[in-house]
Short mmCIF file of C-alpha atoms in Angstrom, two decimals:
data_model
loop_
_atom_site.label_atom_id
_atom_site.label_comp_id
_atom_site.label_asym_id
_atom_site.label_seq_id
_atom_site.Cartn_x
_atom_site.Cartn_y
_atom_site.Cartn_z
CA MET A 1 93.35 27.92 -52.64
CA SER A 2 93.21 26.71 -49.03
CA ASP A 3 90.11 25.59 -47.23
CA LEU A 4 89.76 29.11 -45.75
CA ASP A 5 90.51 31.19 -48.77
CA GLY A 6 87.70 33.32 -50.16
CA LEU A 7 85.32 33.33 -47.09
CA ILE A 8 82.30 35.55 -47.40
CA SER A 9 79.46 36.44 -45.17
CA PRO A 10 75.99 34.65 -45.28
CA GLU A 11 74.52 37.91 -46.47
CA GLU A 12 76.87 38.11 -49.49
CA ALA A 13 76.22 34.53 -50.43
CA LYS A 14 72.40 35.01 -50.31
CA ASN A 15 72.76 38.09 -52.52
CA ILE A 16 74.23 35.84 -55.14
CA LEU A 17 71.98 32.71 -54.72
CA ASP A 18 68.35 32.34 -55.63
CA SER A 19 66.18 32.16 -52.36
CA ALA A 20 65.13 28.60 -53.40
CA ASP A 21 68.74 27.30 -53.65
CA PRO A 22 69.25 24.31 -51.25
CA ARG A 23 72.35 25.74 -50.02
CA ILE A 24 70.44 28.34 -48.19
CA ALA A 25 68.14 25.72 -46.62
CA ALA A 26 71.33 23.69 -45.67
CA GLU A 27 72.73 26.70 -43.94
CA GLU A 28 69.49 27.19 -42.00
CA GLU A 29 69.53 23.54 -40.95
CA CYS A 30 73.11 23.96 -39.82
CA ARG A 31 72.19 26.88 -37.73
CA LYS A 32 69.16 25.09 -36.27
CA GLN A 33 71.21 21.98 -35.30
CA LYS A 34 74.12 23.99 -34.29
CA VAL A 35 76.48 22.51 -37.07
CA GLU A 36 79.56 24.55 -37.64
CA HIS A 37 79.52 26.14 -41.06
CA ASN A 38 80.66 29.07 -43.31
CA TRP A 39 80.54 30.32 -46.84
CA GLN A 40 83.27 30.25 -49.39
CA LEU A 41 83.44 32.02 -52.71
CA GLN A 42 85.19 30.14 -55.60
CA ASN A 43 85.12 31.69 -59.14
CA THR A 44 82.09 33.80 -58.21
CA GLU A 45 80.18 30.86 -56.97
CA PRO A 46 79.29 30.54 -53.22
CA TYR A 47 79.84 27.27 -51.67
CA LEU A 48 78.64 26.19 -48.09
CA ARG A 49 81.29 24.61 -45.97
CA VAL A 50 79.81 22.18 -43.25
CA GLY A 51 81.97 20.86 -40.48
CA LEU A 52 80.64 17.47 -39.46
CA PRO A 53 81.75 16.19 -36.02
CA ASN A 54 84.67 13.62 -35.88
CA GLY A 55 85.56 13.24 -32.26
CA ARG A 56 87.26 16.51 -31.09
CA ASP A 57 87.94 17.39 -34.81
CA LYS A 58 85.72 18.34 -37.86
CA LYS A 59 85.55 16.83 -41.15
CA TRP A 60 84.75 19.70 -43.58
CA ARG A 61 82.56 19.20 -46.60
CA VAL A 62 82.17 21.75 -49.34
CA LEU A 63 78.57 21.69 -50.80
CA ASN A 64 77.41 22.86 -54.12
CA LYS A 65 73.78 22.97 -55.11
CA GLU A 66 73.46 19.30 -55.72
CA ARG A 67 75.35 18.18 -52.75
CA SER A 68 73.39 20.47 -50.44
CA ASP A 69 70.16 18.91 -51.68
CA ALA A 70 71.58 15.41 -50.92
CA PHE A 71 72.84 16.53 -47.52
CA LEU A 72 69.33 17.80 -46.55
CA ARG A 73 67.63 14.63 -47.72
CA HIS A 74 70.04 12.51 -45.64
CA ASN A 75 69.81 14.27 -42.36
CA PHE A 76 73.44 15.38 -42.16
CA ALA A 77 73.02 16.88 -38.69
CA SER A 78 72.80 13.29 -37.20
CA VAL A 79 76.08 12.07 -38.89
CA THR A 80 79.35 11.48 -36.98
CA HIS A 81 82.54 10.57 -38.87
CA LEU A 82 84.67 7.90 -36.98
CA GLY A 83 88.34 8.75 -36.60
CA ASP A 84 90.73 8.25 -39.51
CA LEU A 85 88.37 5.58 -40.99
CA ASP A 86 85.94 5.99 -43.99
CA ALA A 87 83.11 5.32 -41.50
CA CYS A 88 79.99 7.00 -40.13
CA LEU A 89 77.75 6.72 -37.17
CA PHE A 90 74.19 7.66 -38.11
CA ARG A 91 72.96 8.64 -34.60
CA ASP A 92 69.29 8.93 -35.63
CA THR A 93 69.05 5.26 -36.82
CA GLY A 94 71.63 3.63 -34.53
CA VAL A 95 73.83 2.38 -37.54
CA ILE A 96 77.38 2.36 -38.19
CA GLU A 97 78.50 2.02 -41.77
CA ALA A 98 82.04 1.67 -43.05
CA SER A 99 83.80 1.26 -46.43
CA ILE A 100 85.76 -1.96 -46.66
CA LEU A 101 88.74 -2.99 -48.86
CA PRO A 102 91.00 -6.11 -49.26
CA ARG A 103 93.94 -6.28 -46.98
CA THR A 104 95.96 -7.90 -49.74
CA SER A 105 97.10 -6.27 -52.90
CA GLY A 106 95.57 -7.32 -56.17
CA THR A 107 93.11 -6.35 -58.87
CA SER A 108 89.82 -4.93 -57.87
CA TRP A 109 87.80 -7.57 -59.76
CA ARG A 110 89.39 -10.25 -57.68
CA TYR A 111 88.49 -8.54 -54.52
CA GLU A 112 84.96 -8.14 -55.78
CA ARG A 113 84.74 -11.72 -56.70
CA ALA A 114 85.95 -12.92 -53.55
CA ILE A 115 83.28 -11.01 -51.68
CA ILE A 116 80.31 -12.11 -53.96
CA GLU A 117 81.49 -15.72 -53.72
CA LEU A 118 80.78 -15.78 -50.01
CA PRO A 119 77.79 -18.13 -49.34
CA GLY A 120 74.47 -16.49 -48.59
CA ILE A 121 74.81 -13.34 -50.74
CA ARG A 122 71.56 -12.17 -52.22
CA ARG A 123 70.52 -9.50 -54.56
CA VAL A 124 68.20 -6.63 -53.33
CA SER A 125 66.41 -3.96 -54.96
CA GLY A 126 66.72 -0.21 -54.23
CA GLU A 127 68.01 1.57 -51.31
CA GLN A 128 69.84 -0.68 -48.73
CA SER A 129 68.06 -1.05 -45.34
CA THR A 130 69.47 -1.55 -41.97
CA PRO A 131 70.49 -5.21 -41.14
CA ASP A 132 67.37 -5.68 -38.91
CA GLU A 133 64.88 -4.66 -41.64
CA GLU A 134 63.51 -6.98 -44.33
CA GLN A 135 65.25 -6.82 -47.75
CA ASP A 136 63.26 -6.80 -50.96
CA ALA A 137 65.05 -9.77 -52.36
CA ASP A 138 64.77 -11.45 -55.81
CA PRO A 139 62.50 -14.59 -56.08
CA ALA A 140 65.80 -16.70 -55.84
CA PRO A 141 67.53 -15.17 -52.80
CA ASP A 142 70.70 -17.40 -53.03
CA VAL A 143 71.80 -16.25 -56.43
CA GLU A 144 74.80 -17.49 -58.16
CA PRO A 145 77.80 -15.13 -57.93
CA ASN A 146 77.92 -14.65 -61.63
CA GLU A 147 74.35 -13.41 -61.69
CA ILE A 148 75.30 -10.38 -59.65
CA LYS A 149 76.20 -7.51 -61.89
CA PRO A 150 78.12 -4.32 -61.16
CA GLU A 151 75.02 -2.27 -61.11
CA ASP A 152 73.15 -4.59 -58.70
CA ASP A 153 72.58 -4.07 -55.05
CA TRP A 154 73.46 -6.91 -52.94
CA VAL A 155 73.70 -7.88 -49.34
CA LEU A 156 75.30 -10.62 -47.21
CA GLY A 157 73.67 -10.87 -43.72
CA PHE A 158 75.08 -12.76 -40.84
CA GLU A 159 73.07 -14.76 -38.33
CA ARG A 160 72.49 -12.85 -35.11
CA PRO A 161 72.80 -15.25 -32.18
CA GLU A 162 70.61 -14.76 -29.16
CA GLY A 163 72.14 -12.21 -26.80
CA THR A 164 74.31 -10.54 -29.50
CA PRO A 165 73.82 -6.77 -29.29
CA PHE A 166 74.41 -5.90 -32.90
CA GLY A 167 73.03 -6.81 -36.34
CA VAL A 168 75.87 -7.15 -38.97
CA GLU A 169 75.83 -7.25 -42.74
CA ILE A 170 78.10 -6.68 -45.79
CA GLY A 171 76.63 -5.18 -48.85
CA THR A 172 76.45 -2.39 -51.48
CA ALA A 173 76.94 1.01 -49.91
CA SER A 174 73.80 2.71 -48.85
CA GLU A 175 72.78 5.94 -50.73
CA ARG A 176 73.07 7.83 -47.43
CA PHE A 177 76.59 6.61 -46.69
CA SER A 178 77.68 7.14 -50.27
CA GLU A 179 77.01 10.93 -49.76
CA PHE A 180 79.15 11.21 -46.67
CA SER A 181 81.86 8.64 -47.44
CA THR A 182 85.34 9.80 -48.50
CA ARG A 183 85.68 6.87 -50.79
CA GLY A 184 82.08 7.51 -52.34
CA ASN A 185 82.76 11.10 -53.11
CA MET A 186 86.18 10.14 -54.66
CA ARG A 187 84.61 7.86 -57.14
CA ARG A 188 83.99 9.75 -60.47
CA GLY A 189 80.94 7.86 -61.82
CA ARG A 190 77.33 7.98 -60.83
CA VAL A 191 74.70 5.27 -60.91
CA PRO A 192 72.46 5.96 -63.91
CA GLY A 193 69.34 7.96 -62.96
CA THR A 194 70.45 8.90 -59.51
CA SER A 195 73.02 11.26 -57.71
CA ARG A 196 74.55 8.20 -56.09
CA PRO A 197 78.22 7.42 -56.72
CA ASP A 198 79.43 4.08 -58.34
CA LYS A 199 78.80 1.00 -56.17
CA PHE A 200 81.26 -0.04 -53.50
CA THR A 201 81.11 -2.44 -50.47
CA THR A 202 80.48 -1.49 -46.96
CA LEU A 203 80.06 -3.13 -43.46
CA ARG A 204 76.90 -2.14 -41.62
CA ILE A 205 76.24 -2.58 -37.93
CA SER A 206 72.79 -1.93 -36.56
CA GLY A 207 71.48 -1.72 -32.97
CA VAL A 208 74.03 0.80 -31.97
CA THR A 209 72.96 2.78 -28.91
CA ALA A 210 76.15 4.73 -28.61
CA THR A 211 76.15 8.37 -29.53
CA ARG A 212 79.55 9.43 -28.66
CA HIS A 213 82.45 9.21 -31.20
CA ASP A 214 84.93 7.18 -29.23
CA GLU A 215 82.44 4.51 -28.08
CA ALA A 216 81.14 4.09 -31.62
CA LEU A 217 84.68 3.83 -32.96
CA ARG A 218 85.45 1.09 -30.49
CA ILE A 219 82.29 -0.90 -31.49
CA LEU A 220 83.34 -0.61 -35.14
CA LYS A 221 86.82 -1.91 -34.49
CA ARG A 222 85.72 -4.65 -32.26
CA VAL A 223 83.05 -5.90 -34.55
CA SER A 224 85.13 -5.56 -37.84
CA ASP A 225 88.09 -7.26 -36.33
CA SER A 226 86.13 -10.27 -35.16
CA LEU A 227 84.06 -10.66 -38.33
CA PHE A 228 86.98 -10.18 -40.76
CA PHE A 229 89.20 -12.56 -38.77
CA GLU A 230 86.55 -15.23 -38.91
CA LEU A 231 85.89 -14.60 -42.61
CA ASP A 232 89.58 -15.05 -43.22
CA LEU A 233 89.68 -18.33 -41.20
CA ARG A 234 86.71 -19.82 -43.05
CA PHE A 235 86.95 -18.45 -46.66
CA ASP A 236 90.50 -17.08 -46.93
CA THR A 237 89.02 -13.63 -47.52
CA ALA A 238 91.09 -10.85 -45.76
CA LEU A 239 89.09 -7.52 -45.44
CA LYS A 240 89.74 -4.29 -43.57
CA VAL A 241 87.81 -0.93 -42.97
CA ALA A 242 89.13 1.56 -45.46
CA PRO A 243 91.10 4.53 -44.20
CA ALA A 244 89.90 8.07 -44.86
CA ARG A 245 93.26 9.91 -44.91
CA PRO A 246 93.44 13.63 -44.43
CA ALA A 247 94.59 15.36 -47.75
CA ARG A 248 97.86 16.36 -46.16
CA TYR A 249 98.87 12.78 -45.68
CA VAL A 250 97.95 11.59 -49.21
CA ARG A 251 100.89 10.91 -51.33
CA ARG A 252 100.94 13.38 -54.21
CA ARG A 253 101.98 12.53 -57.77
CA ARG A 254 104.30 14.98 -59.41
CA SER A 255 102.62 17.22 -61.97
CA LEU A 256 103.75 16.62 -65.53
CA GLU A 257 103.92 20.44 -65.85
CA ASP A 258 106.58 20.33 -63.05
CA PRO A 259 108.85 17.51 -63.83
CA GLY A 260 111.07 18.39 -60.91
CA GLU A 261 114.92 17.74 -60.78
CA GLY A 262 116.28 17.29 -64.21
CA GLY A 263 113.29 18.80 -66.05
CA GLY A 264 113.19 18.48 -69.80
CA SER A 265 111.40 16.08 -71.88
CA VAL A 266 109.47 13.19 -70.28
CA THR A 267 109.76 11.10 -73.43
CA ARG A 268 113.58 10.94 -73.74
CA SER A 269 115.00 7.47 -74.37
CA PRO A 270 117.01 6.08 -71.50
CA ARG A 271 120.76 6.37 -71.60
CA THR A 272 121.45 5.01 -68.20
CA GLN A 273 121.29 1.57 -66.61
CA TYR A 274 120.70 0.77 -62.88
CA ALA A 275 121.86 -2.14 -60.84
CA GLU A 276 119.34 -4.75 -61.31
CA LYS A 277 119.00 -6.20 -57.65
CA PRO A 278 118.40 -2.88 -55.85
CA LEU A 279 116.21 -1.84 -58.67
CA SER A 280 114.05 -4.77 -58.08
CA LEU A 281 113.72 -3.95 -54.45
CA TYR A 282 112.83 -0.44 -55.54
CA TRP A 283 109.95 -1.73 -57.69
CA TYR A 284 108.72 -3.88 -54.81
CA ALA A 285 108.42 -0.71 -52.67
CA ARG A 286 106.44 1.04 -55.52
CA SER A 287 104.05 -1.84 -55.68
CA ALA A 288 103.52 -1.67 -51.76
CA VAL A 289 101.62 1.63 -51.86
CA GLY A 290 98.85 1.46 -49.32
CA LEU A 291 101.11 -0.66 -46.98
CA PRO A 292 103.16 2.02 -45.44
CA LEU A 293 105.27 -0.26 -43.13
CA LEU A 294 106.21 -2.51 -45.87
CA GLU A 295 106.79 0.27 -48.29
CA PHE A 296 109.29 2.01 -45.89
CA LEU A 297 111.17 -1.08 -45.22
CA ALA A 298 111.36 -1.99 -48.98
CA TYR A 299 112.96 1.44 -49.69
CA TYR A 300 115.20 0.95 -46.76
CA GLN A 301 116.31 -2.30 -48.27
CA VAL A 302 117.54 -0.39 -51.35
CA LEU A 303 119.74 1.64 -49.05
CA GLU A 304 120.86 -1.53 -47.17
CA TYR A 305 121.94 -3.15 -50.44
CA HIS A 306 124.61 -0.39 -50.80
CA PHE A 307 125.81 -0.62 -47.13
CA ARG A 308 128.83 -2.71 -47.94
CA SER A 309 130.04 -0.63 -50.78
CA TYR A 310 129.64 2.74 -49.07
CA SER A 311 130.87 1.61 -45.61
CA ARG A 312 133.95 -0.05 -47.01
CA ARG A 313 134.83 2.99 -49.19
CA GLY A 314 136.13 5.10 -46.28
CA THR A 315 138.15 2.14 -44.77
CA LEU A 316 139.67 1.38 -48.19
CA ASP A 317 140.82 4.97 -48.43
CA LYS A 318 142.40 4.80 -45.11
CA ILE A 319 144.26 1.61 -45.97
CA ARG A 320 145.32 3.14 -49.18
CA HIS A 321 146.75 6.21 -47.28
CA GLU A 322 148.56 3.92 -44.85
CA LEU A 323 150.23 1.93 -47.78
CA ARG A 324 151.25 4.95 -49.66
CA ASP A 325 152.99 6.52 -46.63
CA PRO A 326 156.77 6.22 -47.32
CA ARG A 327 157.21 5.54 -43.67
CA PHE A 328 155.20 2.32 -43.83
CA ASP A 329 157.37 -0.69 -43.17
CA VAL A 330 156.09 -4.12 -43.96
CA GLU A 331 158.57 -5.60 -41.39
CA ASP A 332 157.18 -3.34 -38.65
CA ASP A 333 154.50 -5.08 -36.61
CA SER A 334 153.03 -1.82 -35.31
CA ASP A 335 152.46 -0.79 -38.92
CA LEU A 336 150.73 -4.01 -39.66
CA GLU A 337 148.64 -3.88 -36.74
CA ARG A 338 147.18 -0.56 -38.01
CA ILE A 339 146.31 -2.27 -41.17
CA LEU A 340 144.85 -5.22 -39.24
CA THR A 341 142.81 -3.02 -37.12
CA LEU A 342 141.27 -1.29 -40.15
CA THR A 343 140.33 -4.66 -41.74
CA SER A 344 139.18 -6.55 -38.59
CA GLN A 345 135.57 -5.48 -38.86
CA SER A 346 132.69 -7.42 -40.43
CA GLY A 347 133.19 -8.50 -43.99
CA GLU A 348 129.63 -7.48 -44.75
CA GLY A 349 130.31 -3.90 -43.94
CA PHE A 350 132.40 -1.61 -41.57
CA GLY A 351 130.74 -0.16 -38.45
CA SER A 352 127.34 -0.57 -36.93
CA GLU A 353 124.21 -0.64 -39.15
CA ARG A 354 123.33 2.98 -38.12
CA GLU A 355 126.91 3.93 -39.21
CA GLN A 356 126.74 2.12 -42.39
CA LEU A 357 123.51 3.83 -43.19
CA LYS A 358 125.22 7.24 -42.48
CA ALA A 359 127.98 6.36 -44.91
CA THR A 360 125.65 5.42 -47.63
CA VAL A 361 123.55 8.54 -47.25
CA ARG A 362 126.62 10.67 -47.32
CA GLY A 363 127.99 8.82 -50.36
CA CYS A 364 124.97 9.18 -52.50
CA VAL A 365 123.30 12.57 -51.75
CA ALA A 366 124.39 16.11 -51.12
CA GLU A 367 123.03 17.93 -48.07
CA SER A 368 121.81 20.84 -50.31
CA HIS A 369 119.59 18.32 -52.36
CA VAL A 370 118.01 17.14 -49.12
CA ARG A 371 117.34 20.65 -47.73
CA ASP A 372 115.82 21.75 -51.09
CA PHE A 373 113.71 18.52 -51.27
CA ILE A 374 112.21 19.34 -47.80
CA LYS A 375 112.00 23.04 -47.94
CA ASN A 376 110.40 23.21 -51.44
CA ASP A 377 107.59 21.08 -50.41
CA PRO A 378 105.02 22.41 -47.90
CA TRP A 379 103.83 18.95 -47.26
CA LEU A 380 107.18 17.80 -46.03
CA THR A 381 107.90 21.03 -44.23
CA GLU A 382 104.73 20.93 -42.31
CA HIS A 383 105.28 17.29 -41.39
CA PHE A 384 108.84 17.66 -40.03
CA ASP A 385 108.02 21.00 -38.27
CA GLY A 386 105.14 19.36 -36.46
CA ASP A 387 106.63 15.67 -36.40
CA PRO A 388 103.80 13.42 -35.28
CA LEU A 389 106.29 10.67 -34.70
CA LYS A 390 107.66 10.36 -31.19
CA GLY A 391 110.85 8.92 -30.13
CA VAL A 392 112.72 9.39 -33.54
CA THR A 393 115.28 11.86 -34.58
CA GLY A 394 113.87 15.02 -35.78
CA ILE A 395 114.76 16.88 -38.95
CA ASP A 396 116.10 20.46 -38.80
CA ALA A 397 116.32 21.56 -42.37
CA ASN A 398 117.83 24.88 -41.28
CA ASN A 399 120.82 22.97 -39.56
CA LYS A 400 120.44 24.89 -36.27
CA LYS A 401 121.84 21.97 -34.36
CA THR A 402 125.45 22.68 -33.92
CA GLY A 403 127.74 19.68 -34.72
CA TYR A 404 124.75 17.56 -36.07
CA ASP A 405 124.67 17.83 -39.81
CA LEU A 406 121.47 17.27 -41.85
CA LEU A 407 122.62 14.06 -43.37
CA SER A 408 123.40 12.54 -39.97
CA GLN A 409 119.84 13.69 -38.78
CA LEU A 410 118.29 12.08 -41.83
CA ALA A 411 120.15 8.82 -41.35
CA ASP A 412 119.41 8.67 -37.75
CA ARG A 413 115.75 9.27 -38.39
CA VAL A 414 115.40 6.57 -41.09
CA TYR A 415 117.20 4.16 -38.85
CA ASP A 416 115.03 5.08 -35.93
CA ILE A 417 111.88 4.39 -37.88
CA ARG A 418 113.19 1.18 -39.36
CA CYS A 419 113.95 -0.02 -35.72
CA ARG A 420 110.40 0.87 -34.58
CA ILE A 421 108.93 -1.15 -37.47
CA VAL A 422 111.11 -4.38 -37.22
CA HIS A 423 111.56 -4.84 -33.41
CA ALA A 424 108.26 -6.58 -32.81
CA LYS A 425 108.89 -7.53 -29.08
CA GLU A 426 105.89 -8.69 -26.96
CA ASP A 427 106.18 -5.54 -24.70
CA GLY A 428 106.30 -3.53 -27.76
CA LYS A 429 109.91 -2.30 -27.35
CA ALA A 430 113.22 -3.35 -28.58
CA PRO A 431 116.27 -3.24 -26.14
CA GLY A 432 117.34 0.30 -25.54
CA GLU A 433 114.30 1.68 -27.36
CA LYS A 434 112.50 4.60 -25.75
CA THR A 435 109.16 4.11 -27.67
CA SER A 436 107.09 1.36 -28.75
CA LEU A 437 106.72 -0.55 -32.03
CA LEU A 438 104.98 1.25 -34.89
CA LEU A 439 101.63 -0.67 -35.08
CA PRO A 440 99.70 -1.06 -38.37
CA PHE A 441 96.71 1.11 -38.83
CA SER A 442 97.87 3.37 -35.90
CA LYS A 443 97.72 7.28 -36.41
CA GLU A 444 101.52 7.30 -36.43
CA VAL A 445 101.69 4.91 -39.24
CA GLU A 446 98.95 6.93 -41.08
CA SER A 447 101.35 9.98 -40.84
CA LEU A 448 104.35 8.10 -42.43
CA GLY A 449 103.63 9.45 -45.89
CA PRO A 450 106.40 12.22 -45.76
CA ASP A 451 108.96 9.89 -44.28
CA ILE A 452 108.19 7.35 -46.98
CA ALA A 453 108.71 10.11 -49.48
CA LEU A 454 112.04 11.00 -47.96
CA VAL A 455 113.32 7.36 -47.77
CA LYS A 456 112.12 6.86 -51.38
CA PHE A 457 114.18 10.05 -52.32
CA LEU A 458 117.27 8.47 -50.74
CA ALA A 459 116.64 5.19 -52.51
CA GLN A 460 116.43 6.93 -55.92
CA LYS A 461 119.59 8.81 -55.09
CA CYS A 462 121.33 5.52 -54.28
CA LEU A 463 120.29 4.00 -57.55
CA ILE A 464 121.41 7.03 -59.47
CA ALA A 465 124.80 7.02 -57.80
CA GLY A 466 125.34 3.50 -58.79
CA ALA A 467 124.19 3.87 -62.33
CA SER A 468 126.25 3.39 -65.43
CA ARG A 469 125.88 4.13 -69.14
CA LEU A 470 123.34 1.94 -70.85
CA ARG A 471 125.18 -0.80 -72.83
CA PRO A 472 123.78 -2.58 -75.91
#
């Protein structure tokens, strides 16, 4: 069901609900505060959809009875979401709060340990206050890290030098932010005795007078970039503000009920072995989920590993045809020159890198497979039809471009993206490039999910094409 399926009128919703239901009170508050909203019916149950501001966009939340009650307690009409980040501006209190994560990959307990080992951390009781308010601390404020338990609230405040406009702290997410945070609402557990999600860590900035989305977002980025860089310099702890990706950009795991190409049992013993070196590159790419630029390049390296094999294949066929020609004369210099011309290119591969990629793509995947892969997935179809990436080759799965086959389009697009990732010139452009470098954490990089899925598909096809029967 899409977000807009099953819309019903307010009168229909109120006829189903009890008059004391908090969803009705939440709708009245939406109307009073001019917050966009509507009603949706799912399995005979009315839900209130509330569109909280996020710049020029809206972030829609579907409220049941319990969530409506929480939204009312936390003054949802004063909440502004901040861009593609899991962050909110609370306009009524002048506080920005944002979920934070480690920049480096690793286990969650190592990340949490790195945070709570920072000097100055203290345990607090109850709801987190803003950085400028006093905390109800334990008698021994500087507790040892191993004394802080997962269920504890804690805070790490930073000294506010004279003239500094903002108060800053890191700590357990506030109950209010937990209700509006994407990360908070994705966590399944709840703190015992409350409606609050499991604990997670946030950055809080107080003293914010900005009320406009863009200005608040700039404050968050300036403060977080400066704070996190200094923490990394002093304590080797690399942090970042967590993204709040739209659902259409979240990589989706194939359902076990729909095993896809090949079908059949998912428990069959392997009967095929795959080349060890490119497979290790593939596993490296699989471990880089959450780092889209690295993930894309790692899958590209799987393709690159096969360049020499596939690019030489066509040349070897041409040489073979020349030698088989009954008219070929080993004593004729012109005949030998034709062979020399065919073999005079790089021993690492034949043709430019772009041409080697095209040869590899053509050698390992059929055009019909690519077309089905794209057209059978609305996520991919929507992405390539809209195409948020500028300056890269577009994909026309219907092949309307005369003389420009789908596999060539695909190879050119993959190579264009690869160039935008690796050509890190000071001016942001590589020689001959029309567009700039793909920068980490940009909206373009956040939209790379379908392109990563596509290059992953090609990497899988390359591994399959080079596979052999499993040997004992």
